[in-house]
Coordinates of C-alpha atoms in Angstrom, one line a residue:
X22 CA -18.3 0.9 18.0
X23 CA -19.9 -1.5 19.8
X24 CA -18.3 -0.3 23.6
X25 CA -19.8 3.3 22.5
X26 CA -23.1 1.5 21.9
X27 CA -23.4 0.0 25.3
X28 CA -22.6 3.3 27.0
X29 CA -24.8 5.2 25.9
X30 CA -27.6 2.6 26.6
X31 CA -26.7 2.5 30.3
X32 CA -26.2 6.3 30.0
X33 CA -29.9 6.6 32.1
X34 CA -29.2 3.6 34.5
X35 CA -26.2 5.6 35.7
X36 CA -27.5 8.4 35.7
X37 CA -29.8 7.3 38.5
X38 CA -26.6 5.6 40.2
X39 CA -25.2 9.0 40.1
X40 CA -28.1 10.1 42.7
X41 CA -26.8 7.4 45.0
X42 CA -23.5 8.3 45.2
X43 CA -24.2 11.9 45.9
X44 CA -24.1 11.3 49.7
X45 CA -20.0 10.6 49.5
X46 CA -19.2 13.3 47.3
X47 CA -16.0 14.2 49.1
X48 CA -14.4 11.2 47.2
X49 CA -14.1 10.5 44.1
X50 CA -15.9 7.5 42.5
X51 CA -14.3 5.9 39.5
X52 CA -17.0 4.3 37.3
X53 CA -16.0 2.0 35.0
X54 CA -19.1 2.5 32.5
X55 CA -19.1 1.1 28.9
X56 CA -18.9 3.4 26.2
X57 CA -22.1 3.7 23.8
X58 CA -23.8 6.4 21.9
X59 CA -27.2 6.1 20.0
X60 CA -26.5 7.1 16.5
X61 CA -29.8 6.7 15.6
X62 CA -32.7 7.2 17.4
X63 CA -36.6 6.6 16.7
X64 CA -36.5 9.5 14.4
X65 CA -37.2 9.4 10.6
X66 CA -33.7 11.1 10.1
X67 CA -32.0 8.1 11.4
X68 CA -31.8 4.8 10.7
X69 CA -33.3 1.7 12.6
X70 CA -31.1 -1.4 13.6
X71 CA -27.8 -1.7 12.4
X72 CA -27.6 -3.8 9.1
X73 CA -24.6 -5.0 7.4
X74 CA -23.4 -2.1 5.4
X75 CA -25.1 0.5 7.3
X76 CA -22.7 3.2 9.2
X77 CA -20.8 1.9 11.7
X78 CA -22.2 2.8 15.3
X79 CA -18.5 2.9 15.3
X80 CA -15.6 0.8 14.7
X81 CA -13.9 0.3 17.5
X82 CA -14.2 -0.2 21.4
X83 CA -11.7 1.7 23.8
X84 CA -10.0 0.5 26.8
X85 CA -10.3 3.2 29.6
X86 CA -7.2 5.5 31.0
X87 CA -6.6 4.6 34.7
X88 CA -8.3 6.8 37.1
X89 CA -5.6 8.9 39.3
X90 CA -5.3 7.7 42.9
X91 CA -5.5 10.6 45.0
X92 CA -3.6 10.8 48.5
X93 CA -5.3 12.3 51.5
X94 CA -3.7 15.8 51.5
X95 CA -5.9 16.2 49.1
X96 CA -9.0 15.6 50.4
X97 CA -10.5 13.2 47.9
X98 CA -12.5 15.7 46.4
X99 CA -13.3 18.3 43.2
X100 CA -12.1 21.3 45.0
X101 CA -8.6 21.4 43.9
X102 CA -9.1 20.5 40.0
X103 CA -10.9 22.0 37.2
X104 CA -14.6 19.8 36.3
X105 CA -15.4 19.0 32.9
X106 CA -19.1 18.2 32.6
X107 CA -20.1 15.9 30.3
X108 CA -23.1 17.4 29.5
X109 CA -24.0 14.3 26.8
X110 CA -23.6 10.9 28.9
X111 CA -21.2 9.6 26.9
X112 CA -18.9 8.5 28.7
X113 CA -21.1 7.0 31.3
X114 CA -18.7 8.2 34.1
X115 CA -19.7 9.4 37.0
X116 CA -16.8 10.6 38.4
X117 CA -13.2 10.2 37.0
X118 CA -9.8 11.9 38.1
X119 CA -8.3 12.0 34.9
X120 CA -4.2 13.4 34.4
X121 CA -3.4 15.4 31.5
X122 CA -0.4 15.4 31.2
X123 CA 1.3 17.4 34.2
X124 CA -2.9 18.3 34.5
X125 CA -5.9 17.0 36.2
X126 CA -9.0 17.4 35.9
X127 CA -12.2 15.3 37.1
X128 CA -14.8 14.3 34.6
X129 CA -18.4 13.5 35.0
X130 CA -21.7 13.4 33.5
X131 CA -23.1 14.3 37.0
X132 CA -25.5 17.5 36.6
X133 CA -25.4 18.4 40.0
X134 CA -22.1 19.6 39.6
X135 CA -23.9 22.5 37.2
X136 CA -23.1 25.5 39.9
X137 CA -19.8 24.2 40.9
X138 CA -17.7 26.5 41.2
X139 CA -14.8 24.6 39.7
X140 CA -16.8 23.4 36.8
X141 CA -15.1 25.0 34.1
X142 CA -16.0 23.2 30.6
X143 CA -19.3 21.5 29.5
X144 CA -18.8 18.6 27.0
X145 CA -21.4 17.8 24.3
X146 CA -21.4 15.3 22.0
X147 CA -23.1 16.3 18.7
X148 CA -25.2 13.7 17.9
X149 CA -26.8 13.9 20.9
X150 CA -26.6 18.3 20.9
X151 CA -30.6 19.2 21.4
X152 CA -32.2 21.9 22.5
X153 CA -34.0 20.2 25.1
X154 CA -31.8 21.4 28.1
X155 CA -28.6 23.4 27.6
X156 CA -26.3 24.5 30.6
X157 CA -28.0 28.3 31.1
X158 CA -27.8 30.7 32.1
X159 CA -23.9 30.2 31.0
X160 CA -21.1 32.0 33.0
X161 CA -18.5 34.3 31.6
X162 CA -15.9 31.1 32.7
X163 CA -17.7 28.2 30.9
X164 CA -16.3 27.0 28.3
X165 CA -18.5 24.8 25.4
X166 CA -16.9 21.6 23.9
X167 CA -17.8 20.2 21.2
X168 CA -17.3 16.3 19.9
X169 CA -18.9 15.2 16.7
X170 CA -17.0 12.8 14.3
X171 CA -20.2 11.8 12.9
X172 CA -22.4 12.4 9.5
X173 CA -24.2 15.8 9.4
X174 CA -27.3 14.0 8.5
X175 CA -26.8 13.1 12.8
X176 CA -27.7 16.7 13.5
X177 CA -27.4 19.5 10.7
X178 CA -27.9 21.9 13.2
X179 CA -24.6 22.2 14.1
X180 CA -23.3 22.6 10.8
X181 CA -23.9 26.3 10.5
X182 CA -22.4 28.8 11.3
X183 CA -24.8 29.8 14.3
X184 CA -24.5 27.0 16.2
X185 CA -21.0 25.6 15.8
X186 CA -19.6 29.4 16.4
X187 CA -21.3 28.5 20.1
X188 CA -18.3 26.4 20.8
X189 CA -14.9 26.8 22.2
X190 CA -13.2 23.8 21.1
X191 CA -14.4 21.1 18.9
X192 CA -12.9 17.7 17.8
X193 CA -14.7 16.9 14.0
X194 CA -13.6 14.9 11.0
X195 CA -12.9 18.5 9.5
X196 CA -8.9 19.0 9.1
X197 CA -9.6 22.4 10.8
X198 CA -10.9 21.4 14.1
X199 CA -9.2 21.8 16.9
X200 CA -8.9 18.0 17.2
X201 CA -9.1 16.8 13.9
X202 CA -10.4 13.2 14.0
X203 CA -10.4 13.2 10.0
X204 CA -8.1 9.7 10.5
X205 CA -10.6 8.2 12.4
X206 CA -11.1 5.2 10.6
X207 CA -7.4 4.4 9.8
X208 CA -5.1 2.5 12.3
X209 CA -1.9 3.5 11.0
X210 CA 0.3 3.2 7.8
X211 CA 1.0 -0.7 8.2
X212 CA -2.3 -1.6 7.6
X213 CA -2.6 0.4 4.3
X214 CA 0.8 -1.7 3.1
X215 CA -0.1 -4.8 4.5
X216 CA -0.7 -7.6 1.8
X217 CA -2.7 -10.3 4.4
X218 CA -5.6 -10.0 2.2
X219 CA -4.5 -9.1 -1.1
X220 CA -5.7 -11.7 -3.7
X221 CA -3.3 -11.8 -6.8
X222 CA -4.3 -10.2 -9.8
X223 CA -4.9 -13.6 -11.8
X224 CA -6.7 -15.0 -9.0
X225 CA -9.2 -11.8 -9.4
X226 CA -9.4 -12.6 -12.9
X227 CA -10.5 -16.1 -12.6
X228 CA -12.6 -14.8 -9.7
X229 CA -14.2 -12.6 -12.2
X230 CA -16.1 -15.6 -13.9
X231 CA -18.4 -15.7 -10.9
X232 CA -18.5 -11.9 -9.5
X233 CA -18.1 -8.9 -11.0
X234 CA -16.1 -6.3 -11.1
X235 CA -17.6 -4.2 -8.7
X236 CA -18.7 -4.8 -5.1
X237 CA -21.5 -2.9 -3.2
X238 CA -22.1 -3.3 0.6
X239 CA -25.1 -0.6 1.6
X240 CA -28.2 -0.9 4.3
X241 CA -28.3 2.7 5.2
X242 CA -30.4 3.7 2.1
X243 CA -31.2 7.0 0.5
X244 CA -28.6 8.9 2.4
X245 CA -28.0 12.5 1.8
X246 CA -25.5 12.1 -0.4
X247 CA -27.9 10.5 -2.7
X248 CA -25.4 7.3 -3.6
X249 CA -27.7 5.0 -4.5
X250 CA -29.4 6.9 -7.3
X251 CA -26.1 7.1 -9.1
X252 CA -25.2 2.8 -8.2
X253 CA -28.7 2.3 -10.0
X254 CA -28.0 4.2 -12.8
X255 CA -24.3 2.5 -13.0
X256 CA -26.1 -0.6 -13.0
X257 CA -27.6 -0.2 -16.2
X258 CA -24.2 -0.3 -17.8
X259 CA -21.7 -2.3 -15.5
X260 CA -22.3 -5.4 -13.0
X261 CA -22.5 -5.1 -9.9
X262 CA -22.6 -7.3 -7.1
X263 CA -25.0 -5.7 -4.1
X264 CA -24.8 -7.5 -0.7
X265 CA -26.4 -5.1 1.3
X266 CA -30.1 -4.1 1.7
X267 CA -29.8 -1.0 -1.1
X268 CA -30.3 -2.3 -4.5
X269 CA -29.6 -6.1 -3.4
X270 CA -28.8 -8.5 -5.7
X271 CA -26.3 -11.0 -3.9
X272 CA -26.3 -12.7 -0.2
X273 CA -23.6 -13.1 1.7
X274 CA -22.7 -15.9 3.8
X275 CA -25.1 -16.5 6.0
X276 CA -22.8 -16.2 9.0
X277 CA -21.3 -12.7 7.6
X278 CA -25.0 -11.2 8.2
X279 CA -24.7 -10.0 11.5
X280 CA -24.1 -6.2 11.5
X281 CA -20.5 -7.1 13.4
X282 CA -19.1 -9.6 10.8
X283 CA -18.1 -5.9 8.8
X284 CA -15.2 -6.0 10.5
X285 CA -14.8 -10.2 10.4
X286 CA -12.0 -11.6 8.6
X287 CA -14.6 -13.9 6.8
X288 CA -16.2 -10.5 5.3
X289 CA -12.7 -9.1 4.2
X290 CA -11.9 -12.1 2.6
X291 CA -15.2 -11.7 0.3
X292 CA -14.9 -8.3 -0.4
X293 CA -11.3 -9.0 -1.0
X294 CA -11.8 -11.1 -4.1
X295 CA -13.0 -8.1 -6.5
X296 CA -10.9 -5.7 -8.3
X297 CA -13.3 -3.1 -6.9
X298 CA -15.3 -1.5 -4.6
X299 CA -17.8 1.5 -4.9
X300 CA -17.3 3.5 -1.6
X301 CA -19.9 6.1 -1.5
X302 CA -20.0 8.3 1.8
X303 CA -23.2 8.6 3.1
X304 CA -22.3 12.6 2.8
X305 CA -20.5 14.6 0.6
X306 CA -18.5 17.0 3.3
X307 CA -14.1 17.9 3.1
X308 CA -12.5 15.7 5.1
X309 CA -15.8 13.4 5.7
X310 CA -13.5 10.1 5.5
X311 CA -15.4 7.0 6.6
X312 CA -14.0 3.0 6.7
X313 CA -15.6 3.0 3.1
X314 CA -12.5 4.0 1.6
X315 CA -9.7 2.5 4.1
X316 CA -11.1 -0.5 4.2
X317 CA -10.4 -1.5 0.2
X318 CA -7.1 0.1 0.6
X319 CA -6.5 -2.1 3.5
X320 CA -7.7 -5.0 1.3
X321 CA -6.1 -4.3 -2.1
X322 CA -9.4 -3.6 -3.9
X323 CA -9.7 -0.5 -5.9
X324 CA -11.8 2.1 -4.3
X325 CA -14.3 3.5 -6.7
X326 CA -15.0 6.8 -4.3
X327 CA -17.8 9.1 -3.6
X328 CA -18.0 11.4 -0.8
X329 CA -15.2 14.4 0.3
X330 CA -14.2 16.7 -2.3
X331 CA -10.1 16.5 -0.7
X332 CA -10.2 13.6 -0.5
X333 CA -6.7 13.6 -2.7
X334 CA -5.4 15.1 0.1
X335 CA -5.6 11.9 2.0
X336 CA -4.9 9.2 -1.1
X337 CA -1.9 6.6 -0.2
X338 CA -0.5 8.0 -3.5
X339 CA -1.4 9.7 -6.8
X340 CA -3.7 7.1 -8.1
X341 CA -4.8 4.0 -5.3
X342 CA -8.6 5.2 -6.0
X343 CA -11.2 5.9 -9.0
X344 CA -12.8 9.5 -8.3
X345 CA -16.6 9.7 -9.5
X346 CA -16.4 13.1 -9.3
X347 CA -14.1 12.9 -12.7
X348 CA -16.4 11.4 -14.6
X349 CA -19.3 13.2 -16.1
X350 CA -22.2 10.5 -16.1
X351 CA -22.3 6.8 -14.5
X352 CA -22.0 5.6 -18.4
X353 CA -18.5 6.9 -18.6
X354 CA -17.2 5.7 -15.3
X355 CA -18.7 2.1 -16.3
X356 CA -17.0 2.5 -19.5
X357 CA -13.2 3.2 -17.5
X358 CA -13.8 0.6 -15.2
X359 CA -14.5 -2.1 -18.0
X360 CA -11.2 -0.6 -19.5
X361 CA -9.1 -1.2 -16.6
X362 CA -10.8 -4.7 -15.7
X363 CA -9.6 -5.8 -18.9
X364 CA -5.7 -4.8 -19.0
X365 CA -3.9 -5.6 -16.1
X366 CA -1.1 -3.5 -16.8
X367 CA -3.7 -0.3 -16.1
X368 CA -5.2 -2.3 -13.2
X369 CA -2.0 -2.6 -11.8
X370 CA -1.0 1.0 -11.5
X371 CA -3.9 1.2 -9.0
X372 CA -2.1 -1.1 -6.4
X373 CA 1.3 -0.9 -7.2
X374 CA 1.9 1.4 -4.2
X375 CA 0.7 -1.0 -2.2
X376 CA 2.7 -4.1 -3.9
X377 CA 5.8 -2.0 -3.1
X378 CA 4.5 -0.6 0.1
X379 CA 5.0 3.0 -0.8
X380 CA 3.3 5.8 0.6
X381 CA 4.1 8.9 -1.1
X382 CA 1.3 11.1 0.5
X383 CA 3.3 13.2 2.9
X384 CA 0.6 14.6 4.7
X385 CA -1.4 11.8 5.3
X386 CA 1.9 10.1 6.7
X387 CA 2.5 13.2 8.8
X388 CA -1.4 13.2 10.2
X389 CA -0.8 9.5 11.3
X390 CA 2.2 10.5 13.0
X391 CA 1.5 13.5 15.3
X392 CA -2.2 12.7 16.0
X393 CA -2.6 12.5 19.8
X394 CA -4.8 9.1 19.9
X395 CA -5.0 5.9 18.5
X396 CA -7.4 3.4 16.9
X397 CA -7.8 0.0 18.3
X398 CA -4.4 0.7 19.8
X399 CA -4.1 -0.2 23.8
X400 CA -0.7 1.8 23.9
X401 CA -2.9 4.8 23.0
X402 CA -5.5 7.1 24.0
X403 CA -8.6 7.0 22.1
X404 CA -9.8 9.9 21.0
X405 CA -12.5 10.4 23.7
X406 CA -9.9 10.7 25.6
X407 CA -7.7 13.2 23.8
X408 CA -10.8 15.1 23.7
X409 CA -11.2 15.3 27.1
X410 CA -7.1 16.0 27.8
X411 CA -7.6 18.7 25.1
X412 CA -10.2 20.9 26.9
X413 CA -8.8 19.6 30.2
X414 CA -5.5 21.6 29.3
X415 CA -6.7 24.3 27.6
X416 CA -8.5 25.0 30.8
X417 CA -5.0 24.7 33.1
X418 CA -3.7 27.1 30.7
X419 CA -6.4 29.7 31.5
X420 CA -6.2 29.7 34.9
X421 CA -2.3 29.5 35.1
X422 CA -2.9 32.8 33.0
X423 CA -5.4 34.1 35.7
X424 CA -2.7 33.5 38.5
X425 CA -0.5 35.5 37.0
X426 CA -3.1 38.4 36.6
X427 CA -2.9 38.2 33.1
X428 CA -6.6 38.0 31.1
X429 CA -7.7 34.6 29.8
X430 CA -7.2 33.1 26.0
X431 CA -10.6 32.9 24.6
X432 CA -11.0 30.3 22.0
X433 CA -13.8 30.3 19.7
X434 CA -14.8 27.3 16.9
X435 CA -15.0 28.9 13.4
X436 CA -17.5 27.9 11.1
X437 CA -14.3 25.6 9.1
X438 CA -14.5 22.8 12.2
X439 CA -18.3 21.6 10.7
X440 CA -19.5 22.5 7.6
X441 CA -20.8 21.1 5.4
X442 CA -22.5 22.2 1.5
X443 CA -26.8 21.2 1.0
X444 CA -27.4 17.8 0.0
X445 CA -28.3 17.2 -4.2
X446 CA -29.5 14.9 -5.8
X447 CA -28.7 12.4 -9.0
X448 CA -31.5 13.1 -11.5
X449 CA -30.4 10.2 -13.7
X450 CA -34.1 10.1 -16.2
X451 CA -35.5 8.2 -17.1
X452 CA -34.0 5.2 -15.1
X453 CA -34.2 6.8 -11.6
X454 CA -37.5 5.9 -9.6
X455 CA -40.0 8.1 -7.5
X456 CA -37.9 9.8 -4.6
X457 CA -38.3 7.3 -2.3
X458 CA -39.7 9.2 1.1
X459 CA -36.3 9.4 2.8
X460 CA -34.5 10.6 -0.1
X461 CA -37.0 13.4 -0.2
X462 CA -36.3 14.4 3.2
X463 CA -32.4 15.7 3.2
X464 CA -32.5 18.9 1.3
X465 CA -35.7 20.1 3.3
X466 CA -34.3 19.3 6.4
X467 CA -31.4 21.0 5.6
X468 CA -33.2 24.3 4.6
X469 CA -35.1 23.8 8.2
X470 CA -31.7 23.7 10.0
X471 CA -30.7 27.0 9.1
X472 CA -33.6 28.3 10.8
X473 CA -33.0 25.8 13.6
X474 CA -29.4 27.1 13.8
X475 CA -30.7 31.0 13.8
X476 CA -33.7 30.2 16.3
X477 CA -31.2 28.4 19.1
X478 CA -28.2 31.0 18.8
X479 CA -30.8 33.6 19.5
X480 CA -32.3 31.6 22.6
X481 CA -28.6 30.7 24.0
X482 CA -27.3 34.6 23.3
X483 CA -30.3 35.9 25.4
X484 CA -28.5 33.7 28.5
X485 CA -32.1 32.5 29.8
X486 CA -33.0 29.0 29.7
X487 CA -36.4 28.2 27.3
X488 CA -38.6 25.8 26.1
X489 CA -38.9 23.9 23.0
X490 CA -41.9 25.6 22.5
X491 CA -40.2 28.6 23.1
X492 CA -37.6 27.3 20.2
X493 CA -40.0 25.9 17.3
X494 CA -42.1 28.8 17.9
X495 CA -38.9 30.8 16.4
X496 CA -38.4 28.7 14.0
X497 CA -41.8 28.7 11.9
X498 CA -42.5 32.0 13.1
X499 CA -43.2 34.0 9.6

């Protein structure tokens, strides 16, 4: 999301602000920052500029809750309301007054406000979780947040059970977070009925003369979950049309190839023309649901999916997509797809929930519904901040408890909110290459991150802060 994007470059530059406006401190200072997060950094386990295809930095920018205005009785200041440090500048705030309902709580990526005695929750957000500095010694009353809607291949350290056990709360794609996000790519049930881009049938057909049946739109190449070994192979026995950097064979427009025109009309009405789409997560994880598989449904192009092993669970009805993982070898699934490209009765069965505009899925339906945020929605919260309001009123409920004399509810991530199996790899001989570098470098990395995960849970237990040398000196010690 582009917003995200520019936060998180600004994140320093307000950081230094933050220093300035330590000397009024007895009033709170509502900074309107703009959202951003670096997905990927300068690191050979992430990518380098955003190209078109690539994972979305994300989606969707966020207009900002108002900030509370606070009367005089009460002082202008943090004394009176729990602090929730943002201990990742991701928001870019450095100092907000948020309400939570009948709750309040002020929010800042301010470290000074470490030994505060009202700080009562540190936020992190997991593609940024290092072990560079952590909030130690940590204090029987601080609770650990966590936020990560993002790929494991971001940070795999937090995808055992170690590390994510560290946490209190956590908001992840994973249906058993305490926030599941797993809808985050999905703005509600009307666009999955909406027809504003579906091309008739026999316009697809005559389409077909010039494009073939499938579409592939990829730069992020040689992910962990190995996708473009298995598109090569398929291309040895099916067409496909490749507009992105992996395995490219077709150019777009040349005003669609800017990284934001994913989201352009001008790109859904290309990808819109063909009968379908192969939408390969870039890692195979439950409930791992990216834009790759809303966005044909959205469009009324047949999803040919790769990626979360329930992803039934989340299908507009019994058959909208074409599972890979049903087929035994890319020869077979080339050989269904020819079949259905060429009757358009069993084409048809693909989209006819969508040319009626039924959604049978109950749960998915029910997910939309009582989720507690919004996308691209200004009569919503985002997430972010239904994250925040979450831990924000977890913490009210904890001290109400502590009023009363009664002992505080201590709630503990489980290894379910992020997890995620060891990367594999298609060994499709003899037409797949050499592993290309990258592709060579998931399943290692993985097998490093369990000792990553070990190393830092031992370090945070002991309560003491350390140094990374203290840390990798764990980690390869024999």
């Amino acid at each position: 999301m582009v917003r995200i994007q520019r936060r998180k470059l600004l994140a320093s530059c307000l950081c230094i602000t933050a220093t300035i406006f330590l000397l009024i401190t007895l009033q709170v200072v509502v900074e309107l920052g703009k959202f951003e997060r670096k997905k990927f950094k300068n690191s050979n386990l992430r990518d380098g500029h955003a190209k078109v295809g690539e994972e979305p930095t994300h989606l969707y920018s966020f207009p900002k809750k108002e900030a509370l205005t606070l009367d005089r009785k009460k002082t202008l200041g943090t004394d009176s309301y729990p602090i929730m440090l943002w201990w990742s500048p991701l928001t870019g705030e450095t100092g907000r007054l948020g309400q939570c309902g009948a709750d309040a709580c002020f929010f800042t990526i301010n470290r000074t406000y470490l030994h505060h005695p009202m700080t009562k929750a540190f936020l992190f957000y997991g593609t940024d979780f290092n072990i560079d500095s952590l909030p130690l010694p940590r204090k029987a009353h601080h609770d650990w947040a966590l936020f990560h809607e993002e790929s494991p291949k971001n940070n795999y350290k937090l995808f055992h059970q170690p590390v994510i056990t560290l946490f209190n709360y956590t908001a992840t794609f994973s249906r058993h977070s305490h926030l599941p996000l797993t809808t985050q790519y999905l703005e509600g049930i009307e666009v999955l009925k909406s027809q504003r881009y579906l091309v008739p049938l026999q316009s697809k057909n005559n389409l077909r003369r010039r494009l073939a049946p499938l579409v592939y739109v990829q730069s992020d190449c040689d992910p962990p979950s190995d996708r473009d070994s298995y598109v090569r192979e398929l291309m040895t026995y099916i067409e496909v049309d490749s507009y992105g950097e992996c395995l490219h064979n077709k150019d777009l427009p040349q005003q669609l190839k800017n990284p934001a025109s994913m989201e352009a009309d001008g790109f859904y009405r290309v990808i819109s023309q063909y009968k379908f789409i192969l939408a390969f997560e870039n890692a195979v994880c439950d409930d791992y649901i990216t834009e790759k598989f809303w966005r044909p449904l959205k469009l009324g192009v047949v999803p040919v999916y790769y990626g979360s092993p329930s992803i039934t669970d989340w299908l507009p009805s019994n058959r909208s997509a074409i599972l890979v993982s049903e087929f035994s070898h890319p020869r077979e699934l080339a050989g269904y797809i020819r079949r259905l490209d060429r009757d358009d009765r069993l084409y048809e069965a693909y989209v006819d929930w969508k040319l009626k505009g039924e959604i049978s899925n109950q749960r998915l339906v029910t997910a939309l519904r009582e989720r507690k945020w919004g996308v691209q929605d200004v009569n919503q919260d985002n997430y972010i901040d239904a994250f925040e309001c979450m831990v924000c009123s977890k913490v009210w409920d904890n001290i109400r408890l502590q009023e009363k004399g009664l002992p505080p509810k201590r709630w503990k991530a489980e290894v379910t909110h992020l997890s995620c199996p060891e990367p594999t790899v298609f060994a499709f001989s003899p037409v797949a290459p050499r592993w290309s570098s990258l592709r060579e470098m998931w399943i290692p990395s993985f097998e490093q991150s369990k000792k990553e995960a070990q190393a830092l849970r031992w370090l945070v237990d002991r309560n003491q802060n350390f140094s990374a040398q203290d840390f990798w000196g764990l980690v390869f010690k024999d």
